[in-house]
Tab-separated table of C-alpha atoms and ligand atoms in Angstrom:
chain	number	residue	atom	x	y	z
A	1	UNK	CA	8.595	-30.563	-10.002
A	2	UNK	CA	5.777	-28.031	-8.877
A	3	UNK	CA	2.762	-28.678	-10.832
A	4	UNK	CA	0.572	-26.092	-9.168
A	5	UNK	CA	0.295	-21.813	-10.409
A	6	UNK	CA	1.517	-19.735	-7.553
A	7	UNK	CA	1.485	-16.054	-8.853
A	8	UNK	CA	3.654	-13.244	-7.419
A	9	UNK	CA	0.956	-11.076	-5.956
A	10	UNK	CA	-2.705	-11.141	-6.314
A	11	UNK	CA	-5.799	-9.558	-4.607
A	12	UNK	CA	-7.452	-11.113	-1.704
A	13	UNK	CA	-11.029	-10.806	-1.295
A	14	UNK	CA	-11.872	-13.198	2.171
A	15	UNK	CA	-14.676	-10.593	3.699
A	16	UNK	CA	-17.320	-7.845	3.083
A	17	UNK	CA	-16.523	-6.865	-0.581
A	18	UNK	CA	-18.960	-8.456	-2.689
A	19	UNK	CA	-21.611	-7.426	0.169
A	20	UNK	CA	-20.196	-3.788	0.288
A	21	UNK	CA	-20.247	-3.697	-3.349
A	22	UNK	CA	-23.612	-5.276	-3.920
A	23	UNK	CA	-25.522	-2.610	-1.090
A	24	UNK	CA	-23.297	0.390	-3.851
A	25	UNK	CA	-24.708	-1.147	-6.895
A	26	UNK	CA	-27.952	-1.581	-5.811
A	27	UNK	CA	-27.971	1.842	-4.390
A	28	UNK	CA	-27.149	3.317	-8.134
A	29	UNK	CA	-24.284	5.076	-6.294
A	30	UNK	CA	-21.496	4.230	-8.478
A	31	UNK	CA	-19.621	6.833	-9.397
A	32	UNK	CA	-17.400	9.872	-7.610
A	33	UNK	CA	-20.646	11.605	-5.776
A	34	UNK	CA	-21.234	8.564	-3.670
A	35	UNK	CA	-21.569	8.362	0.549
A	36	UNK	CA	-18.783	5.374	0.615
A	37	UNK	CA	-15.911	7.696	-0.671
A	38	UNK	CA	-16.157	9.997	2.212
A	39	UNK	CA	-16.924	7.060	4.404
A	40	UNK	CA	-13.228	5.515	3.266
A	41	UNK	CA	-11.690	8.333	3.698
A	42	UNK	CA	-12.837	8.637	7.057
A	43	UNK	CA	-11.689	5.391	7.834
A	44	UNK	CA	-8.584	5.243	6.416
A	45	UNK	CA	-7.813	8.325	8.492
A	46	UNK	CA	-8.745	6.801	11.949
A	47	UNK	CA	-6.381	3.574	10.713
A	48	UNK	CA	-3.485	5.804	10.020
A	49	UNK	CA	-4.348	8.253	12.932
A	50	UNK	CA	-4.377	11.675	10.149
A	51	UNK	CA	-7.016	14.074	9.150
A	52	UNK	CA	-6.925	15.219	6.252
A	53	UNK	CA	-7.095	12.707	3.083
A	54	UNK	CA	-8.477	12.793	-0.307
A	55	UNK	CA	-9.454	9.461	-2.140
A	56	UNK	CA	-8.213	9.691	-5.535
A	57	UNK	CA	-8.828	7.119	-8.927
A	58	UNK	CA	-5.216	6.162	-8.228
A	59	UNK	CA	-0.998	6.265	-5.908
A	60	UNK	CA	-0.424	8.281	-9.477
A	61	UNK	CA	-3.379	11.135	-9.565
A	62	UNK	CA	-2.896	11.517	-4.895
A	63	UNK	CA	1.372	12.061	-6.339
A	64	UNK	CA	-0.202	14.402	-8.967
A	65	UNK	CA	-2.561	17.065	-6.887
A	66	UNK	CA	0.305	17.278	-4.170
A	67	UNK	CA	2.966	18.034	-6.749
A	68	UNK	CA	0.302	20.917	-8.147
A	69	UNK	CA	-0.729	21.852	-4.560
A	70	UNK	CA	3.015	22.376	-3.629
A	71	UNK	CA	3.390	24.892	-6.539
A	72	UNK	CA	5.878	22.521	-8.678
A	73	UNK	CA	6.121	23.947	-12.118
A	74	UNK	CA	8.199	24.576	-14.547
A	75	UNK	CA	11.415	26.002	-14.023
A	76	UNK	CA	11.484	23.935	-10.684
A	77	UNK	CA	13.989	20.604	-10.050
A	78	UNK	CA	12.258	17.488	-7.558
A	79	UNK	CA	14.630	15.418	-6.029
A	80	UNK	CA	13.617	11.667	-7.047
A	81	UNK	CA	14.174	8.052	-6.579
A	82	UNK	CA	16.194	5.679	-8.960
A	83	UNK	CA	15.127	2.382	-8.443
A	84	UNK	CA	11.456	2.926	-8.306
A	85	UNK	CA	8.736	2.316	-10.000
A	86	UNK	CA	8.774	5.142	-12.639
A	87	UNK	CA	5.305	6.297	-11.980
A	88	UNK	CA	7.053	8.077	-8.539
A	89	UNK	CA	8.282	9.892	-11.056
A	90	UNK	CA	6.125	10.489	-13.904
A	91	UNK	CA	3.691	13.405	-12.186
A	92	UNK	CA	7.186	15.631	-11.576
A	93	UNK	CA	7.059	15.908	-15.630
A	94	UNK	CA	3.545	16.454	-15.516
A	95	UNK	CA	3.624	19.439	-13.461
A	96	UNK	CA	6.472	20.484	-15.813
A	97	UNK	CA	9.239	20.314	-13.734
A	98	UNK	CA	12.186	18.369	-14.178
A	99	UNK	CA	13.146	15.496	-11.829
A	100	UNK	CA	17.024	14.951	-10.215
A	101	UNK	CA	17.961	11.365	-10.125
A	102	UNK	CA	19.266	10.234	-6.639
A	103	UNK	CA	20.588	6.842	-5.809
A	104	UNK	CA	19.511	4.542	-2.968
A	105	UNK	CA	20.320	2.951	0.588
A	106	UNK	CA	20.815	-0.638	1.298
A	107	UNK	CA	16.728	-1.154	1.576
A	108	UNK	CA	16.076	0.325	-1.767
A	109	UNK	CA	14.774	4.349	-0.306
A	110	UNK	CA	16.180	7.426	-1.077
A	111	UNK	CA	20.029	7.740	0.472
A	112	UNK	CA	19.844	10.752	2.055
A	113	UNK	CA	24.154	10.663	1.724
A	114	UNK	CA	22.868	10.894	-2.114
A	115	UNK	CA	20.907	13.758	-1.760
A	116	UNK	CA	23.490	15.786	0.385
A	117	UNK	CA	25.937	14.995	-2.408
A	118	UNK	CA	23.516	16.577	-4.704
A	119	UNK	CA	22.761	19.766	-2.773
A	120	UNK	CA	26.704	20.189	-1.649
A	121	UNK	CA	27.941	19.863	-5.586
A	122	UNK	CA	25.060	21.305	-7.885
A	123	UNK	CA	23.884	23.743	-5.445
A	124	UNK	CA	23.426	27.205	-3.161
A	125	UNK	CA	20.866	28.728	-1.251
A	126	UNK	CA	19.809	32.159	-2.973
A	127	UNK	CA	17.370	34.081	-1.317
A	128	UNK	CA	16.064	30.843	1.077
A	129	UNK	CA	15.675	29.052	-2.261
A	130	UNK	CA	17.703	25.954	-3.356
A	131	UNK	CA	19.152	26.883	-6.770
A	132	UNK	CA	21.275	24.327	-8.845
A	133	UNK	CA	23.883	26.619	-9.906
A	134	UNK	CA	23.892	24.794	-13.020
A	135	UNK	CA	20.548	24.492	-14.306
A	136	UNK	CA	19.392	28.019	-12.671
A	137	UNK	CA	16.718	25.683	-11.600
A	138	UNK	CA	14.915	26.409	-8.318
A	139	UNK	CA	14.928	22.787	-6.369
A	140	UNK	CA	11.820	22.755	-4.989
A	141	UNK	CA	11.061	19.118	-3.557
A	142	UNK	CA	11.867	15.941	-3.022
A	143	UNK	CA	9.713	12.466	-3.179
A	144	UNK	CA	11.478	9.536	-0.937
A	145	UNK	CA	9.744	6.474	-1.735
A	146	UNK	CA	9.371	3.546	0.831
A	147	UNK	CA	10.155	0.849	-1.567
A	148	UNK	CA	8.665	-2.934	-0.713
A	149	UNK	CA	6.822	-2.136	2.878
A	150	UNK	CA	10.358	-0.479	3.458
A	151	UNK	CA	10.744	3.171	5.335
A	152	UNK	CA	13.192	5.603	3.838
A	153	UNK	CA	15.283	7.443	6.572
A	154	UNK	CA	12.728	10.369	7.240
A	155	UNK	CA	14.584	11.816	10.163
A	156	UNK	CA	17.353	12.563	7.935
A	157	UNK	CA	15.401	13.445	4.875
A	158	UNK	CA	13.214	15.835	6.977
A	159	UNK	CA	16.179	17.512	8.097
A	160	UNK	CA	17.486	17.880	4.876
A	161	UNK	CA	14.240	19.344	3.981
A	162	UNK	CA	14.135	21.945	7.090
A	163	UNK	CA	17.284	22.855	6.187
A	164	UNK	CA	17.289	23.753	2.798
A	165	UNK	CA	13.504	24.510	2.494
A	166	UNK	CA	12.314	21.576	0.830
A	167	UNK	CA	8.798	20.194	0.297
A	168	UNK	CA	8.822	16.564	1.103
A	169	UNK	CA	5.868	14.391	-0.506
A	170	UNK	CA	6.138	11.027	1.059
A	171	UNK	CA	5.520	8.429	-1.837
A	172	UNK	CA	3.938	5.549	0.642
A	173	UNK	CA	1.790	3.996	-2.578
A	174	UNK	CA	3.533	0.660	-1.788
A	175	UNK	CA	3.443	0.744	2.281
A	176	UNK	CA	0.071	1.104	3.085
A	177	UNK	CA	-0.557	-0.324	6.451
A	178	UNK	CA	3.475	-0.093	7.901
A	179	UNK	CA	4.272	2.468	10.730
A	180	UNK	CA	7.265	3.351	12.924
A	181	UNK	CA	7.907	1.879	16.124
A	182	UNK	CA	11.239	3.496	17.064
A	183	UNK	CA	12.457	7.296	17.153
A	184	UNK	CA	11.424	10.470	16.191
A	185	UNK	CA	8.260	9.669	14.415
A	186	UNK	CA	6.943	6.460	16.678
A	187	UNK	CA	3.588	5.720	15.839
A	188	UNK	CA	2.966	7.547	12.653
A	189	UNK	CA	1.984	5.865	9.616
A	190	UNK	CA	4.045	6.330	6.624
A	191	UNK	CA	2.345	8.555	4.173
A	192	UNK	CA	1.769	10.763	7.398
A	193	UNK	CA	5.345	12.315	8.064
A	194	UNK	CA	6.145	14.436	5.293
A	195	UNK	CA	4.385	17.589	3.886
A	196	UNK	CA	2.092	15.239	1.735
A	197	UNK	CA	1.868	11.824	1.373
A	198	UNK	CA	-0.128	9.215	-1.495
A	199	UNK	CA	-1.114	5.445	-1.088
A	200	UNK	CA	-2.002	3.615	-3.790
A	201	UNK	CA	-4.863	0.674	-3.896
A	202	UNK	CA	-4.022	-0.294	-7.182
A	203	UNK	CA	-5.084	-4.727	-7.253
A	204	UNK	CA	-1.394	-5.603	-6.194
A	205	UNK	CA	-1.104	-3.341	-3.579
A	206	UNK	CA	-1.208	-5.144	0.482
A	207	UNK	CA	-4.932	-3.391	0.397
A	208	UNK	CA	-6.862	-3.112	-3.079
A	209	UNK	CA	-9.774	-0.890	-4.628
A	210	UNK	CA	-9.358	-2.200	-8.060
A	211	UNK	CA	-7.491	0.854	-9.307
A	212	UNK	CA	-7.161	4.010	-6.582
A	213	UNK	CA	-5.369	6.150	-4.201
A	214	UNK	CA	-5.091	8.694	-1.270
A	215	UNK	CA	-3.734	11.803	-0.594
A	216	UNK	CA	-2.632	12.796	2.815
A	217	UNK	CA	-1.413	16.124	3.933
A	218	UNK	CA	-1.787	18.529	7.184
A	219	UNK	CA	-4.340	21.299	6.830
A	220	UNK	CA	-7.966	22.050	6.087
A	221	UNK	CA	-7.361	24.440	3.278
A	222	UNK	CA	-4.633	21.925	1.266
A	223	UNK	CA	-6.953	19.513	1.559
A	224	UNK	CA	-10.206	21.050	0.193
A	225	UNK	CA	-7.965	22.314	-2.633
A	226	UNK	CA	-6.849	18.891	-3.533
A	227	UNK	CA	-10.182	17.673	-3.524
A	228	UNK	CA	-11.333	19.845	-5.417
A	229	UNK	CA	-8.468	19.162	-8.105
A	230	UNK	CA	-9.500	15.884	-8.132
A	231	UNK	CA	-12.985	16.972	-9.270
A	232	UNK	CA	-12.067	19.117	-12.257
A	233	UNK	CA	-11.614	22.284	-9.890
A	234	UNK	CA	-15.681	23.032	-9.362
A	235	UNK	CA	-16.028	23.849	-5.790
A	236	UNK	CA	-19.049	22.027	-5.122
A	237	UNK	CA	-18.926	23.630	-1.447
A	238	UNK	CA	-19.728	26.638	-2.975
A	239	UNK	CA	-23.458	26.888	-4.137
A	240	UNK	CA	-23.110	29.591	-7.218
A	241	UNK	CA	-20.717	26.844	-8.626
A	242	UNK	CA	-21.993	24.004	-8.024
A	243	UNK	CA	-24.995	25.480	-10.174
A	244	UNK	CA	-22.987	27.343	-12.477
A	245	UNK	CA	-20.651	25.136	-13.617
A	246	UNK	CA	-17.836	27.050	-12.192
A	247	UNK	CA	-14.231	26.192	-12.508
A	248	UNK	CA	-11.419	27.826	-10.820
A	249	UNK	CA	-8.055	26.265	-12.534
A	250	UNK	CA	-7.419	23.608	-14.551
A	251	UNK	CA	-8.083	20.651	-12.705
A	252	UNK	CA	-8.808	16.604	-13.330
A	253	UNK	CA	-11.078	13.283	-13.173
A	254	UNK	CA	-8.977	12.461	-10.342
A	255	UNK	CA	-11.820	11.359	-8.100
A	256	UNK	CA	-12.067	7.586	-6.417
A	257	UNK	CA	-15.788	6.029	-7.340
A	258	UNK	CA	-18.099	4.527	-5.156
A	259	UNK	CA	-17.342	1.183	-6.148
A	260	UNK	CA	-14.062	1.634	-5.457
A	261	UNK	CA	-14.552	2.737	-2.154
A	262	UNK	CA	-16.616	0.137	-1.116
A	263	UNK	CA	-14.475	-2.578	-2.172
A	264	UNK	CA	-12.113	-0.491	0.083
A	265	UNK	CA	-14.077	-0.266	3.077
A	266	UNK	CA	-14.116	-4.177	2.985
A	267	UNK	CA	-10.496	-4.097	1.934
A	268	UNK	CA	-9.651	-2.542	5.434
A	269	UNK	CA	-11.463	-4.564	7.611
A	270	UNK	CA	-8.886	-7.682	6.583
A	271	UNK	CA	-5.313	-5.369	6.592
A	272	UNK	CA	-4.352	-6.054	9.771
A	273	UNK	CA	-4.458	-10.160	8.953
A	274	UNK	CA	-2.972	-9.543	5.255
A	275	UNK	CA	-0.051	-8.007	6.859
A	276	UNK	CA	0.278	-10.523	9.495
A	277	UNK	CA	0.183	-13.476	6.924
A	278	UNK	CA	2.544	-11.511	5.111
A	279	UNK	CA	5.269	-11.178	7.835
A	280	UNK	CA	4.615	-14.363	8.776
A	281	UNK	CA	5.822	-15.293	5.283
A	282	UNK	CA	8.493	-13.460	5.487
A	283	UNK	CA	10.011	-15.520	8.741
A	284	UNK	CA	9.315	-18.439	6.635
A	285	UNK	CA	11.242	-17.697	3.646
A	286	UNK	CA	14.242	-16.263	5.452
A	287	UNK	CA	14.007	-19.454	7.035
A	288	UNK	CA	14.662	-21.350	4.231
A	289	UNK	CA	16.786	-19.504	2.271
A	290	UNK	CA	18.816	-17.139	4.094
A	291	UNK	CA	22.761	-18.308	3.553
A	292	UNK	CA	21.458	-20.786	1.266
A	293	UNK	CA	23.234	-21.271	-2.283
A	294	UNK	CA	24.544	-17.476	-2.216
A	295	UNK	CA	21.160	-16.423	-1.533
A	296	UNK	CA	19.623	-14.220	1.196
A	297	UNK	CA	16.237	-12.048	1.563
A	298	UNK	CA	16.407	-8.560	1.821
A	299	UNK	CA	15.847	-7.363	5.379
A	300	UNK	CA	13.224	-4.559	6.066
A	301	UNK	CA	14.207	-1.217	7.388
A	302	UNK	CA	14.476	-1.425	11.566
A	303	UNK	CA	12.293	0.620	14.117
A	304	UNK	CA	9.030	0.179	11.607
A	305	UNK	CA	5.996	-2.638	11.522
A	306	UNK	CA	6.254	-3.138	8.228
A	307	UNK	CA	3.552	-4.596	5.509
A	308	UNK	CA	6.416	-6.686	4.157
A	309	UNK	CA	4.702	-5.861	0.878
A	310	UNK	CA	7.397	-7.565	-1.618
A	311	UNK	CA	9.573	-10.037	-0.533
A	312	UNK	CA	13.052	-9.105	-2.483
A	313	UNK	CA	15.559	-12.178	-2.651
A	314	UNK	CA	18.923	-11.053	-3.535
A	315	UNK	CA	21.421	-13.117	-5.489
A	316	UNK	CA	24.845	-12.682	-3.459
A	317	UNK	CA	27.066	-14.940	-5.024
A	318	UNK	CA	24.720	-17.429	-6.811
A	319	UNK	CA	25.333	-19.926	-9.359
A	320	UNK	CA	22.787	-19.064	-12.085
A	321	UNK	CA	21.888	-15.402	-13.137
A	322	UNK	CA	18.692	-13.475	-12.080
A	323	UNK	CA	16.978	-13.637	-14.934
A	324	UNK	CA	17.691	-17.051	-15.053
A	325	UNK	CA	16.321	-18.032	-12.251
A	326	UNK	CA	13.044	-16.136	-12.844
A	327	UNK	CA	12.749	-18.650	-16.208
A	328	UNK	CA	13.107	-21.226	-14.762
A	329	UNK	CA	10.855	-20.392	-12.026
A	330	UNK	CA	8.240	-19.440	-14.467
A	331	UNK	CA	8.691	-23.180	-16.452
A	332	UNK	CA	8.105	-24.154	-13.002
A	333	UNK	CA	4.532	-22.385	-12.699
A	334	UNK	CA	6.026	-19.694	-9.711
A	335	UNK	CA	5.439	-16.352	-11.096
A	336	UNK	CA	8.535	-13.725	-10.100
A	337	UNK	CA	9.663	-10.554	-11.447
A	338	UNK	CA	13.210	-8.532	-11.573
A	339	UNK	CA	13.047	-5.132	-9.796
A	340	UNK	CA	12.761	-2.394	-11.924
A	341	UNK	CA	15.045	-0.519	-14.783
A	342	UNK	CA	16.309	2.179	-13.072
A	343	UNK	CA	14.373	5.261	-13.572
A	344	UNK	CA	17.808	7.124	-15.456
A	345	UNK	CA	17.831	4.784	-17.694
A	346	UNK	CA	14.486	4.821	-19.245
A	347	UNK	CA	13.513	6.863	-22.456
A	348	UNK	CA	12.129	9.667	-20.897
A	349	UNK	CA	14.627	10.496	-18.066
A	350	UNK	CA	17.978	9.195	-20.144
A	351	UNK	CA	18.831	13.520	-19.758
A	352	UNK	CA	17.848	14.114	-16.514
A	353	UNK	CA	20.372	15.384	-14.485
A	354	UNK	CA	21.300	11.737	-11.987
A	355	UNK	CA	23.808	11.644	-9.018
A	356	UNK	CA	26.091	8.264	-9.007
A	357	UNK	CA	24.331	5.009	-8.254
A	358	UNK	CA	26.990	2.706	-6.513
A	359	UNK	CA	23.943	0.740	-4.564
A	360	UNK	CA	20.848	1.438	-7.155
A	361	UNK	CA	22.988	-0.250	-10.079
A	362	UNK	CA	24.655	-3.137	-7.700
A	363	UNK	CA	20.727	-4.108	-6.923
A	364	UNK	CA	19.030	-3.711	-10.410
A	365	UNK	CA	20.031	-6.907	-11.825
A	366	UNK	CA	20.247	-9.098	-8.339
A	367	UNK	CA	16.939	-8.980	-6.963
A	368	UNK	CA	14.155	-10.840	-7.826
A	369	UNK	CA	10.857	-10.646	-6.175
A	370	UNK	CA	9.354	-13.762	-5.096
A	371	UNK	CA	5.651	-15.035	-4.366
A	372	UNK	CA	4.173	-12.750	-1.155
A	373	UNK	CA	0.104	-12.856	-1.966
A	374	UNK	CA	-1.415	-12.106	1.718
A	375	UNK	CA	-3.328	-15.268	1.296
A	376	UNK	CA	-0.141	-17.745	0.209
A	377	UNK	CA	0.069	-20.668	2.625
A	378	UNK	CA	2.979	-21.779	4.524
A	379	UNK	CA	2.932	-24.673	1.848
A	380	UNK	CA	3.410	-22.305	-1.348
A	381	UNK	CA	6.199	-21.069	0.377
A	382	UNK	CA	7.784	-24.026	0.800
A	383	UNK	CA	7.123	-25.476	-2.586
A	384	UNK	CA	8.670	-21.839	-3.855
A	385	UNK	CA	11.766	-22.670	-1.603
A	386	UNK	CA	12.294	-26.019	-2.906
A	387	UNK	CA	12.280	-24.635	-6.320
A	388	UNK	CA	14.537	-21.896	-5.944
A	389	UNK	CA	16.799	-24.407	-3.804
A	390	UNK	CA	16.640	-26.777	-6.091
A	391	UNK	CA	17.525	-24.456	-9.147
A	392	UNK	CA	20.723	-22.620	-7.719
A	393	UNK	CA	22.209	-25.768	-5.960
B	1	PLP	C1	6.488	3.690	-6.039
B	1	PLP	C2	5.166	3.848	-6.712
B	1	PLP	N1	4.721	5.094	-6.941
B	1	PLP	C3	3.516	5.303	-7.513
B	1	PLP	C4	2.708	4.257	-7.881
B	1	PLP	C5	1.435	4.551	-8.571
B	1	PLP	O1	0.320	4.017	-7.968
B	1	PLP	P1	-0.945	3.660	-8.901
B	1	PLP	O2	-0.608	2.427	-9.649
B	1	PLP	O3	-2.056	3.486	-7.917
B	1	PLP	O4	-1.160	4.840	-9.788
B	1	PLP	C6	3.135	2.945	-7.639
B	1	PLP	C7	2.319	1.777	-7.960
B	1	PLP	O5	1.934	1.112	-8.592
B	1	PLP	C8	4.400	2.737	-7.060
B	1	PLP	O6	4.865	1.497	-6.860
């Protein structure tokens, strides 16, 4: 039996960080006014080939200040994701508004056939607004989420969006460093595709800055107002407030630190090899599980280079139950988890408005998600095999 701790997903720190965080500390730059943030933005731009980003304290806040820059309030309906991480979710309420519960396609993203459904049966255009004819509510929005490294089907989405005059902000918090390689959108980064985008650099993320975020969208004048949001509205760029103590709206401490950024900086300079260990992982456990004991891993969506960010193993037609296995795993010293609780289901959304959920609910208790740290060796992965052979035999 395995005698040694393999945990599910845990930061990698193999270059510059402790320099690049040293050189912030000892320049007493620490917190949001320092030269790295700008400098990380910068670079993060040139990786994902966009202009306009705003670093942010967190995937949560960059979700936040595009929901407010969009207009969402209340009175407005966002079209969200099920089986999700609820914080996708979370800023929709924030802002007031109320979200619509959509279910998902076979790698986890927002079915566009779900969101169709939603518009063809709740709704009607009124004015070149989406109303649903039986809230009154004016649907304003939607936020596809590209679970796991995965891409949800943006050519559709976006047409659904053209269509019916939709905002689209792209949550890409957990596929920071994937891209498309096929169709309409070859060569953009996700986060980059939709009115606005957020990443998130929280420590389990591919890429980490201890806690953090970006904001992506298309235009000078969105962007200075996000930034801005993120520094309790004073326009610094404007000299009679940034004396004055001038504050146009209500805005927040949204603002990535120094620190942050510099562990970021350093962060980047490894991506591309995270991501290639972690595909290379990938192979590896597909290799020795797929058809195995009812089990089989997940593919990621085609026609993208994907981060392969979580590995999801799906139970088919196993012997023992998910949760199960994910005790016995943990008696065996491999760390796992279960995907989430749908989103629906959870205290705060249980009367929110949610479309059927044939593939959301067939998922929720089937997958668990397996060891995919970007520095697990080719040996972890085959003692985590072994186990999970061993235990569903
Ligand atoms: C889908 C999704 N959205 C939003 C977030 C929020 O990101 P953060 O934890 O950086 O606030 C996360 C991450 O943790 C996430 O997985």
């Amino acid at each position: 039996m395995n005698n040694k701790n393999i945990p599910l997903s845990v930061p990698n720190f193999p270059g510059n960080e402790r320099k690049y965080v040293d050189d912030a500390i000892a320049s007493t730059w620490v917190s949001t006014a320092g030269p790295l943030i700008p400098k990380f933005e910068k670079a993060m731009a040139d990786y994902m080939g966009c202009e306009h980003v705003v670093a942010t304290n967190s995937g949560t806040s960059a979700l936040h200040i595009s929901l407010i820059d969009a207009g969402i309030g209340p009175g407005d309906e966002v079209i969200a994701a099920s089986l999700t991480f609820i914080a996708a979710v979370n800023p929709i309420r924030f802002c007031g508004a109320e979200p619509v519960f959509v279910d998902c396609d076979e790698y986890f993203c927002m079915d566009p056939d779900s969101v169709q459904y939603f518009i063809d049966n709740y709704c009607e255009m009124q004015g070149g607004n989406l109303i649903n004819k039986t809230t009154g509510a004016h649907v304003k929005a939607m936020i596809p989420v590209h679970v796991f490294g995965n891409m949800a089907n943006m050519e559709r989405l976006m047409d659904i969006a053209e269509k019916y005059n939709l905002i689209v902000v792209e949550d890409a918090t957990e596929s920071v460093g994937t891209f498309v390689t096929e169709g309409r959108y070859k060569g953009k980064h996700l986060g980059t595709i939709g009115h606005y985008g957020a990443l998130s650099f929280n420590g389990n993320k591919v890429m980490t800055t201890g806690g953090g975020g970006m904001a992506i969208c298309h235009d000078d004048v969105v962007r200075h107002h996000m930034a801005i949001l993120t520094e309790e509205a004073q326009d610094m760029s404007k000299k009679e407030d940034n004396l004055l103590f001038i504050h146009t709206e209500v805005g927040y401490n949204y603002r990535m630190n120094n620190i942050a950024a510099a562990l970021g900086l350093a962060q980047l300079e490894s991506l591309e090899k995270f991501v290639k260990t972690k595909n290379e992982n990938y192979r590896l456990y597909c290799q020795h599980l797929n058809g195995k004991n009812g089990l089989r891993l997940i593919p990621y969506t085609p026609g993208i280079r994907s981060s392969m960010w979580f590995y999801s193993l799906y139970l088919e037609d196993c012997k023992i139950s998910r949760n199960e296995l994910m005790e016995k795993l943990a008696e065996r010293k491999i760390q796992s988890r279960p995907i989430w609780m749908l989103n629906p289901d959870q205290a705060p959304y249980k009367n929110s408005l949610c479309m059927p959920l044939p593939n959301a609910r067939n998922y929720v208790d089937k997958i668990v998600n397996i060891p995919c740290s970007s520095n697990l060796t080719a040996e972890d992965v085959k003692i985590v095999c072994d186990e999970i052979l061993d235990l569903t035999k």
